[in-house]
Amino acid sequence: MRVLVIEDEAELRETVVETLREEGFATDYCGDGEEGLYKALHWDYDAILLDIMLPKINGWEVLKRIRDAQKETPVMMLTARDGIDDRIKGLNQGADDYLPKPFDLAEMIARTRAIARRSGGQRNPELRIGNVIVNTTSRQVTLNGQPIELTAREYALTELFVRKVDEVVTRDYIYEHLFDENEDSLSNILDVYIYKLRQKLGKQFIRTMRGHGYITRSQDQS
């Protein structure tokens, strides 16, 4: 999943971004509302973590403009303002969740995953394709009933292919949803992850569609 963090407090922003990346989220970030709004409107994110007290454009206005543009990206407000009126205002303006500071990082991760799942219409945490099962709550993958040890990025890539089963997934789509905007040598990095997943889940798990991208076929996973 790809997440945007809009937070002007540098130390907190760095902590949040580092934690999200450790959990396998591709994470973009910025420190003011103007840049945050631009990114939110021009790129597709699975979730946005948005502070209220921002320079240039405050969080309320950023949220309003996102919704006015018919963007339905899930938004969680991160703010020191924890009064009930502020929470009601945020939810009424289209926020999906509200997490007052200071907050527990594990709770932040859990809430981020939850709003992204709800947005995608997912209710059952298990995704199954043949002999491969992905549990999106525990973030565990099994093959023929046996747990497969995956890194955070390998898990994210596996979940993406399972969600897109029988669809061609382009390299650009993978870059946009699983990798950070500042990562170098994206092509080489992706090749390495594809190779590792084929080793762990079988060569048939990911098929190369030359000139188009990759596909996971349900008929190949029996």
XYZ file of N, CA and C in Angstrom:
666
model
N 0.836 -1.198 0.000
C 0.000 0.000 0.000
C 0.873 1.251 0.000
N 0.354 2.303 -0.585
C 1.069 3.573 -0.665
C 0.354 4.600 0.218
N 1.125 5.273 1.069
C 0.574 6.197 2.057
C 1.234 7.562 1.912
N 0.454 8.615 2.128
C 0.972 9.980 2.155
C 0.855 10.519 3.570
N 1.960 11.023 4.112
C 1.981 11.637 5.439
C 2.151 13.144 5.267
N 1.184 13.919 5.755
C 1.257 15.384 5.701
C 1.355 15.877 7.140
N 2.552 16.220 7.567
C 2.841 16.568 8.966
C 4.009 17.551 8.994
N 3.830 18.684 9.682
C 4.877 19.705 9.677
C 5.907 19.533 10.786
N 5.600 18.757 11.806
C 6.556 18.528 12.893
C 7.584 17.489 12.428
N 8.810 17.939 12.166
C 9.810 17.105 11.490
C 10.108 15.811 12.236
N 10.309 15.886 13.544
C 10.678 14.685 14.300
C 9.566 13.647 14.264
N 8.333 14.090 14.475
C 7.202 13.162 14.425
C 7.040 12.608 13.019
N 7.157 13.474 12.016
C 7.015 13.020 10.627
C 8.027 11.930 10.303
N 9.281 12.133 10.697
C 10.317 11.139 10.423
C 10.015 9.821 11.120
N 9.513 9.896 12.357
C 9.181 8.679 13.100
C 8.037 7.926 12.435
N 6.996 8.653 12.039
C 5.840 8.032 11.390
C 6.241 7.399 10.063
N 7.006 8.135 9.261
C 7.428 7.625 7.953
C 8.299 6.385 8.117
N 9.245 6.433 9.043
C 10.124 5.282 9.266
C 9.326 4.061 9.698
N 8.357 4.266 10.594
C 7.537 3.150 11.078
C 6.705 2.553 9.950
N 6.093 3.389 9.144
C 5.293 2.899 8.019
C 6.148 2.107 7.040
N 7.333 2.602 6.738
C 8.205 1.903 5.797
C 8.670 0.566 6.362
N 8.941 0.521 7.660
C 9.335 -0.747 8.279
C 8.224 -1.781 8.173
N 6.971 -1.313 8.121
C 5.819 -2.211 8.017
C 5.442 -2.522 6.572
N 6.253 -2.032 5.626
C 6.029 -2.385 4.227
C 5.207 -1.407 3.421
N 4.858 -0.253 4.001
C 4.117 0.766 3.262
C 5.086 1.600 2.429
N 4.756 1.830 1.175
C 5.468 2.841 0.395
C 4.955 4.185 0.884
N 5.850 5.044 1.339
C 5.426 6.246 2.056
C 6.031 7.510 1.468
N 5.172 8.416 1.020
C 5.573 9.756 0.613
C 5.230 10.711 1.750
N 5.894 11.847 1.791
C 5.637 12.775 2.894
C 5.896 14.209 2.466
N 5.342 15.136 3.240
C 5.602 16.557 3.037
C 5.275 17.288 4.333
N 5.710 18.553 4.416
C 5.595 19.287 5.668
C 4.644 20.464 5.644
N 3.900 20.653 4.568
C 2.928 21.747 4.538
C 1.704 21.337 3.730
N 0.615 22.068 3.949
C -0.641 21.703 3.318
C -0.677 21.901 1.822
N 0.054 22.874 1.331
C 0.050 23.138 -0.106
C 0.644 21.974 -0.888
N 1.832 21.533 -0.477
C 2.461 20.396 -1.153
C 1.649 19.128 -0.931
N 1.121 18.975 0.289
C 0.325 17.796 0.585
C -0.909 17.699 -0.285
N -1.584 18.824 -0.482
C -2.774 18.833 -1.328
C -2.420 18.474 -2.762
N -1.318 19.009 -3.255
C -0.894 18.700 -4.622
C -0.669 17.200 -4.792
N 0.065 16.597 -3.855
C 0.336 15.163 -3.944
C -0.962 14.362 -3.848
N -1.835 14.760 -2.928
C -3.084 14.023 -2.722
C -3.971 14.042 -3.958
N -3.922 15.143 -4.715
C -4.775 15.271 -5.896
C -4.164 14.671 -7.152
N -2.840 14.553 -7.187
C -2.175 14.118 -8.417
C -1.653 12.683 -8.373
N -1.655 12.059 -7.200
C -1.236 10.666 -7.099
C -2.307 9.873 -6.367
N -2.337 8.581 -6.628
C -3.297 7.705 -5.960
C -2.650 7.071 -4.737
N -3.276 7.280 -3.587
C -2.794 6.702 -2.337
C -3.860 5.786 -1.751
N -3.401 4.811 -0.974
C -4.327 3.926 -0.278
C -4.806 4.545 1.027
N -4.042 5.508 1.552
C -4.428 6.216 2.770
C -3.601 7.490 2.889
N -4.181 8.504 3.533
C -3.482 9.757 3.821
C -3.551 10.012 5.317
N -2.397 10.315 5.929
C -2.333 10.704 7.331
C -2.123 12.209 7.359
N -3.087 12.943 7.896
C -3.147 14.393 7.726
C -3.209 15.121 9.063
N -2.227 16.007 9.295
C -2.246 16.875 10.471
C -3.196 18.043 10.209
N -3.691 18.680 11.270
C -4.592 19.815 11.098
C -3.833 21.135 11.035
N -2.937 21.366 11.995
C -2.225 22.644 12.079
C -1.020 22.623 11.152
N -1.246 22.975 9.894
C -0.200 22.933 8.871
C 0.095 24.329 8.335
N 1.334 24.567 7.886
C 1.646 25.826 7.215
C 0.961 25.902 5.846
N 0.755 27.120 5.367
C 0.234 27.429 4.026
C -1.249 27.095 3.883
N -1.612 25.834 4.021
C -3.022 25.441 3.988
C -3.260 24.490 5.157
N -4.234 24.797 6.010
C -4.449 23.916 7.164
C -5.122 22.609 6.754
N -5.091 21.657 7.677
C -5.591 20.323 7.378
C -7.063 20.276 7.035
N -7.875 21.136 7.690
C -9.301 21.166 7.370
C -9.515 21.495 5.897
N -8.781 22.524 5.418
C -8.944 22.957 4.029
C -8.406 21.911 3.056
N -7.294 21.268 3.431
C -6.752 20.197 2.589
C -7.792 19.092 2.423
N -8.388 18.678 3.541
C -9.404 17.625 3.500
C -10.598 18.055 2.646
N -11.046 19.292 2.830
C -12.194 19.788 2.065
C -11.911 19.753 0.563
N -10.723 20.200 0.170
C -10.401 20.252 -1.259
C -10.222 18.852 -1.847
N -9.719 17.932 -1.050
C -9.611 16.547 -1.515
C -11.001 15.995 -1.824
N -11.931 16.218 -0.901
C -13.287 15.697 -1.098
C -14.028 16.473 -2.193
N -13.784 17.777 -2.295
C -14.416 18.560 -3.363
C -13.976 18.073 -4.739
N -12.754 17.525 -4.804
C -12.225 17.006 -6.069
C -12.696 15.579 -6.339
N -13.617 15.084 -5.503
C -14.181 13.737 -5.654
C -13.140 12.645 -5.447
N -12.101 12.963 -4.692
C -11.108 11.945 -4.333
C -11.583 11.251 -3.064
N -11.708 9.931 -3.121
C -12.230 9.170 -1.991
C -11.130 8.488 -1.178
N -9.901 8.933 -1.343
C -8.788 8.349 -0.587
C -9.080 8.406 0.909
N -8.934 7.296 1.641
C -9.153 7.325 3.088
C -8.195 8.306 3.768
N -8.718 9.115 4.688
C -7.917 10.117 5.392
C -8.055 9.917 6.898
N -6.912 9.840 7.579
C -6.898 9.799 9.039
C -6.237 11.072 9.551
N -6.934 11.792 10.414
C -6.421 13.031 10.965
C -5.477 12.730 12.131
N -4.282 13.314 12.087
C -3.312 13.214 13.174
C -3.163 14.603 13.768
N -3.587 14.790 15.009
C -3.572 16.139 15.555
C -3.545 16.146 17.070
N -2.979 17.212 17.617
C -2.967 17.388 19.065
C -4.322 17.869 19.566
N -5.162 18.295 18.667
C -6.482 18.792 19.049
C -7.428 17.607 19.196
N -7.696 17.239 20.450
C -8.459 16.014 20.691
C -9.852 16.272 21.253
N -10.322 17.515 21.165
C -11.665 17.795 21.649
C -12.715 17.106 20.805
N -13.842 16.812 21.417
C -14.904 16.092 20.723
C -15.420 16.889 19.527
N -15.460 18.229 19.655
C -15.948 19.056 18.543
C -15.042 18.933 17.322
N -13.721 18.884 17.565
C -12.786 18.740 16.445
C -12.947 17.389 15.771
N -13.146 16.354 16.577
C -13.329 15.024 16.000
C -14.596 14.969 15.146
N -15.665 15.552 15.664
C -16.918 15.565 14.909
C -16.749 16.350 13.616
N -16.063 17.497 13.696
C -15.844 18.317 12.504
C -15.073 17.541 11.443
N -14.012 16.852 11.866
C -13.209 16.086 10.916
C -14.006 14.990 10.244
N -14.766 14.248 11.028
C -15.558 13.157 10.467
C -16.647 13.697 9.539
N -17.258 14.817 9.914
C -18.297 15.407 9.071
C -17.748 15.936 7.757
N -16.479 16.342 7.755
C -15.878 16.876 6.532
C -15.304 15.785 5.641
N -15.422 14.539 6.080
C -15.004 13.449 5.212
C -13.811 12.662 5.677
N -13.321 12.928 6.903
C -12.229 12.112 7.437
C -12.754 10.712 7.753
N -11.888 9.722 7.615
C -12.286 8.333 7.876
C -11.928 7.887 9.283
N -10.981 8.564 9.898
C -10.586 8.227 11.261
C -9.881 9.433 11.862
N -9.669 9.373 13.178
C -9.128 10.518 13.901
C -8.248 9.973 15.014
N -6.962 10.345 15.027
C -6.022 9.832 16.022
C -5.306 11.000 16.696
N -5.700 11.329 17.942
C -5.075 12.462 18.628
C -3.656 12.143 19.091
N -2.792 13.158 19.058
C -1.425 13.025 19.554
C -1.427 13.223 21.074
N -0.476 12.587 21.779
C 0.480 11.589 21.263
C -0.230 10.258 21.050
N 0.228 9.493 20.075
C -0.430 8.228 19.781
C 0.593 7.097 19.745
N 0.079 5.901 19.925
C 0.913 4.707 19.863
C 1.127 4.334 18.400
N 2.374 4.068 18.028
C 2.686 3.790 16.626
C 2.030 2.506 16.132
N 1.926 1.511 17.003
C 1.271 0.261 16.609
C -0.211 0.501 16.311
N -0.843 1.359 17.114
C -2.244 1.692 16.857
C -2.381 2.456 15.545
N -1.436 3.360 15.274
C -1.464 4.105 14.016
C -1.403 3.169 12.821
N -0.507 2.174 12.888
C -0.380 1.205 11.798
C -1.682 0.429 11.626
N -2.238 -0.042 12.736
C -3.472 -0.830 12.673
C -4.620 -0.014 12.087
N -4.734 1.239 12.503
C -5.807 2.093 11.993
C -5.609 2.417 10.509
N -4.359 2.613 10.105
C -4.076 2.889 8.695
C -4.494 1.712 7.827
N -4.136 0.513 8.253
C -4.541 -0.678 7.501
C -6.061 -0.812 7.467
N -6.700 -0.496 8.593
C -8.150 -0.671 8.687
C -8.890 0.259 7.730
N -8.497 1.540 7.670
C -9.223 2.450 6.776
C -8.956 2.112 5.313
N -7.757 1.605 5.027
C -7.460 1.202 3.648
C -8.288 -0.020 3.260
N -8.445 -0.967 4.182
C -9.254 -2.160 3.907
C -10.720 -1.790 3.707
N -11.235 -0.934 4.581
C -12.644 -0.539 4.470
C -12.909 0.156 3.148
N -11.970 0.977 2.725
C -12.126 1.691 1.459
C -12.189 0.728 0.286
N -11.425 -0.362 0.384
C -11.409 -1.346 -0.686
C -12.548 -2.331 -0.621
N -13.410 -2.188 0.381
C -14.560 -3.066 0.505
C -14.225 -4.432 1.076
N -13.034 -4.583 1.648
C -12.630 -5.892 2.148
C -13.178 -6.125 3.544
N -13.754 -7.274 3.795
C -14.233 -7.640 5.122
C -13.511 -8.889 5.628
N -13.410 -9.920 4.791
C -12.701 -11.135 5.168
C -11.199 -10.879 5.086
N -10.469 -11.084 6.190
C -9.034 -10.792 6.160
C -8.221 -11.782 5.342
N -8.819 -12.923 4.965
C -8.073 -13.928 4.212
C -8.338 -13.815 2.713
N -7.254 -13.755 1.968
C -7.316 -13.795 0.507
C -6.727 -15.126 0.072
N -7.467 -15.873 -0.731
C -7.032 -17.228 -1.082
C -7.004 -17.400 -2.595
N -5.887 -17.909 -3.085
C -5.769 -18.299 -4.488
C -5.120 -19.673 -4.518
N -5.917 -20.689 -4.788
C -5.374 -22.040 -4.818
C -4.730 -22.408 -3.499
N -3.448 -22.754 -3.537
C -2.748 -23.182 -2.329
C -2.023 -22.046 -1.622
N -2.273 -20.819 -2.046
C -1.668 -19.645 -1.406
C -2.747 -18.884 -0.639
N -2.505 -18.649 0.653
C -3.430 -17.890 1.491
C -2.689 -16.697 2.078
N -3.300 -15.518 1.941
C -2.740 -14.292 2.502
C -3.698 -13.775 3.569
N -3.219 -13.664 4.806
C -4.026 -13.100 5.883
C -3.628 -11.639 6.043
N -4.530 -10.728 5.673
C -4.187 -9.313 5.661
C -4.182 -8.689 7.052
N -4.713 -9.404 8.047
C -4.669 -8.900 9.419
C -3.348 -9.258 10.085
N -2.985 -10.538 10.022
C -1.713 -10.979 10.616
C -0.538 -10.754 9.681
N -0.840 -10.464 8.403
C 0.183 -10.264 7.366
C 1.060 -11.507 7.222
N 0.400 -12.655 7.264
C 1.085 -13.934 7.099
C 0.629 -14.592 5.801
N 1.556 -15.290 5.168
C 1.283 -16.000 3.919
C 1.608 -17.468 4.115
N 0.713 -18.337 3.665
C 0.980 -19.771 3.725
C 0.909 -20.360 2.325
N 1.710 -21.379 2.101
C 1.725 -22.128 0.847
C 1.545 -23.592 1.194
N 0.465 -24.200 0.702
C 0.138 -25.589 1.054
C 0.069 -25.773 2.567
N -0.453 -24.758 3.256
C -0.623 -24.839 4.700
C 0.614 -24.514 5.512
N 1.726 -24.268 4.852
C 2.978 -23.981 5.551
C 3.277 -22.481 5.494
N 3.614 -21.878 6.651
C 3.923 -20.444 6.657
C 5.172 -20.136 5.848
N 5.118 -19.051 5.103
C 6.245 -18.607 4.286
C 6.803 -17.322 4.894
N 8.091 -17.313 5.152
C 8.720 -16.130 5.745
C 8.999 -15.095 4.655
N 8.384 -13.927 4.815
C 8.535 -12.852 3.838
C 8.954 -11.563 4.534
N 9.730 -10.754 3.839
C 10.018 -9.417 4.338
C 8.765 -8.558 4.167
N 8.773 -7.375 4.773
C 7.611 -6.489 4.666
C 7.313 -6.142 3.210
N 8.339 -5.865 2.424
C 8.123 -5.511 1.021
C 7.676 -6.729 0.215
N 8.228 -7.901 0.504
C 7.794 -9.117 -0.187
C 6.325 -9.408 0.108
N 5.926 -9.206 1.373
C 4.525 -9.416 1.718
C 3.632 -8.451 0.940
N 4.021 -7.184 0.912
C 3.211 -6.178 0.221
C 3.040 -6.529 -1.252
N 4.099 -7.017 -1.874
C 4.034 -7.386 -3.285
C 3.146 -8.616 -3.478
N 3.245 -9.580 -2.566
C 2.397 -10.770 -2.629
C 0.925 -10.393 -2.514
N 0.609 -9.547 -1.533
C -0.782 -9.126 -1.352
C -1.302 -8.411 -2.594
N -0.470 -7.587 -3.195
C -0.893 -6.868 -4.397
C -1.268 -7.839 -5.512
N -0.420 -8.846 -5.758
C -0.702 -9.792 -6.840
C -1.945 -10.633 -6.543
N -2.146 -10.984 -5.277
C -3.326 -11.774 -4.926
C -4.595 -10.940 -5.113
N -4.540 -9.679 -4.749
C -5.700 -8.802 -4.937
C -6.001 -8.579 -6.423
N -4.962 -8.624 -7.243
C -5.112 -8.359 -8.675
C -5.101 -9.652 -9.487
N -5.506 -10.747 -8.882
C -5.453 -12.040 -9.550
C -6.167 -11.982 -10.901
N -5.536 -12.609 -11.894
C -6.040 -12.678 -13.267
C -6.059 -11.317 -13.975
N -5.396 -10.328 -13.384
C -5.238 -9.026 -14.036
C -3.758 -8.794 -14.334
N -3.475 -8.150 -15.454
C -2.098 -7.767 -15.751
C -1.755 -6.544 -14.904
N -0.655 -6.645 -14.162
C -0.189 -5.553 -13.307
C 1.072 -4.972 -13.933
N 1.027 -3.708 -14.299
C 2.187 -3.096 -14.943
C 3.264 -2.756 -13.920
N 4.478 -2.615 -14.407
C 5.575 -2.216 -13.529
C 5.308 -0.822 -12.949
N 4.755 0.065 -13.749
C 4.456 1.409 -13.254
C 3.457 1.368 -12.102
N 2.461 0.498 -12.206
C 1.478 0.376 -11.126
C 2.156 -0.087 -9.842
N 3.048 -1.050 -9.959
C 3.769 -1.546 -8.786
C 4.630 -0.444 -8.189
N 5.347 0.289 -9.036
C 6.179 1.391 -8.537
C 5.326 2.393 -7.757
N 4.167 2.731 -8.305
C 3.326 3.764 -7.701
C 2.743 3.337 -6.363
N 2.460 2.046 -6.203
C 1.760 1.588 -5.004
C 2.664 0.984 -3.935
N 3.860 0.559 -4.305
C 4.691 -0.142 -3.324
C 6.053 0.486 -3.077
N 6.424 1.449 -3.871
C 7.755 2.025 -3.713
C 7.664 3.518 -3.446
N 8.651 4.026 -2.717
C 8.684 5.442 -2.384
C 9.153 6.255 -3.575
N 8.735 7.499 -3.613
C 9.083 8.364 -4.730
C 10.573 8.652 -4.811
N 11.310 8.479 -3.692
C 12.733 8.815 -3.685
C 13.638 7.596 -3.785
N 13.076 6.417 -4.064
C 13.915 5.228 -4.182
C 14.588 5.194 -5.551
N 15.874 4.832 -5.532
C 16.640 4.758 -6.771
C 16.581 3.348 -7.355
N 16.903 3.249 -8.636
C 17.023 1.957 -9.319
C 15.796 1.083 -9.106
N 14.605 1.665 -9.304
C 13.375 0.922 -9.051
C 13.284 -0.342 -9.885
N 13.727 -0.286 -11.134
C 13.623 -1.443 -12.012
C 14.413 -2.618 -11.455
N 15.638 -2.366 -11.028
C 16.463 -3.438 -10.473
C 15.884 -3.969 -9.167
N 15.381 -3.062 -8.320
C 14.800 -3.484 -7.047
C 13.609 -4.403 -7.288
N 12.727 -4.034 -8.201
C 11.548 -4.850 -8.482
C 11.947 -6.213 -9.021
N 12.922 -6.262 -9.906
C 13.385 -7.544 -10.451
C 13.850 -8.475 -9.343
N 14.544 -7.917 -8.360
C 15.036 -8.723 -7.237
C 13.870 -9.290 -6.438
N 12.857 -8.461 -6.154
C 11.719 -8.937 -5.368
C 10.904 -9.982 -6.123
N 10.723 -9.797 -7.406
C 10.010 -10.796 -8.205
C 10.752 -12.128 -8.157
N 12.063 -12.081 -8.300
C 12.887 -13.297 -8.255
C 12.733 -13.999 -6.907
N 12.782 -13.233 -5.817
C 12.683 -13.830 -4.483
C 11.317 -14.454 -4.243
N 10.261 -13.795 -4.703
C 8.925 -14.353 -4.515
C 8.733 -15.632 -5.317
N 9.297 -15.696 -6.490
C 9.205 -16.928 -7.274
C 9.938 -18.067 -6.580
N 11.028 -17.759 -5.912
C 11.744 -18.786 -5.158
C 10.904 -19.300 -3.997
N 10.192 -18.405 -3.334
C 9.457 -18.773 -2.127
C 8.063 -19.328 -2.410
N 7.405 -18.825 -3.455
C 6.024 -19.222 -3.738
C 5.866 -20.022 -5.020
N 6.965 -20.244 -5.718
C 6.922 -21.022 -6.950
C 6.986 -20.137 -8.179
N 7.639 -20.642 -9.218
C 7.806 -19.848 -10.438
C 6.473 -19.486 -11.079
N 5.453 -20.336 -10.867
C 4.166 -20.096 -11.503
C 3.359 -19.011 -10.798
N 3.797 -18.578 -9.606
C 3.015 -17.591 -8.859
C 2.939 -16.261 -9.606
N 4.044 -15.853 -10.207
C 4.067 -14.596 -10.963
C 4.545 -14.886 -12.377
N 3.696 -14.639 -13.347
C 4.054 -14.826 -14.750
C 4.426 -13.479 -15.371
N 5.461 -13.481 -16.190
C 5.849 -12.261 -16.899
C 5.064 -12.137 -18.194
N 4.449 -10.980 -18.391
C 3.764 -10.666 -19.647
C 4.644 -9.649 -20.367
N 5.482 -10.117 -21.243
C 6.500 -9.257 -21.841
C 5.874 -8.049 -22.537
N 6.416 -6.888 -22.198
C 5.908 -5.650 -22.756
C 4.699 -5.093 -22.033
N 4.176 -5.860 -21.054
C 2.973 -5.423 -20.346
C 3.169 -5.367 -18.832
N 3.785 -6.387 -18.256
C 3.956 -6.425 -16.812
C 3.934 -7.848 -16.296
N 3.118 -8.095 -15.269
C 3.067 -9.412 -14.630
C 1.616 -9.799 -14.373
N 1.409 -11.104 -14.178
C 0.070 -11.585 -13.859
C 0.178 -12.801 -12.950
N -0.752 -12.890 -11.998
C -0.936 -14.091 -11.191
C -2.250 -14.717 -11.631
N -2.165 -15.925 -12.176
C -3.362 -16.589 -12.695
C -3.894 -17.571 -11.664
N -5.196 -17.504 -11.413
C -5.806 -18.401 -10.436
C -5.651 -19.851 -10.852
N -5.704 -20.142 -12.145
C -5.616 -21.526 -12.613
C -4.225 -22.116 -12.403
N -3.212 -21.259 -12.197
C -1.847 -21.748 -11.986
C -1.563 -22.090 -10.534
N -2.484 -21.746 -9.607
C -2.180 -21.857 -8.183
C -2.794 -23.083 -7.529
N -3.267 -24.028 -8.308
C -3.886 -25.226 -7.730
C -2.828 -26.256 -7.388
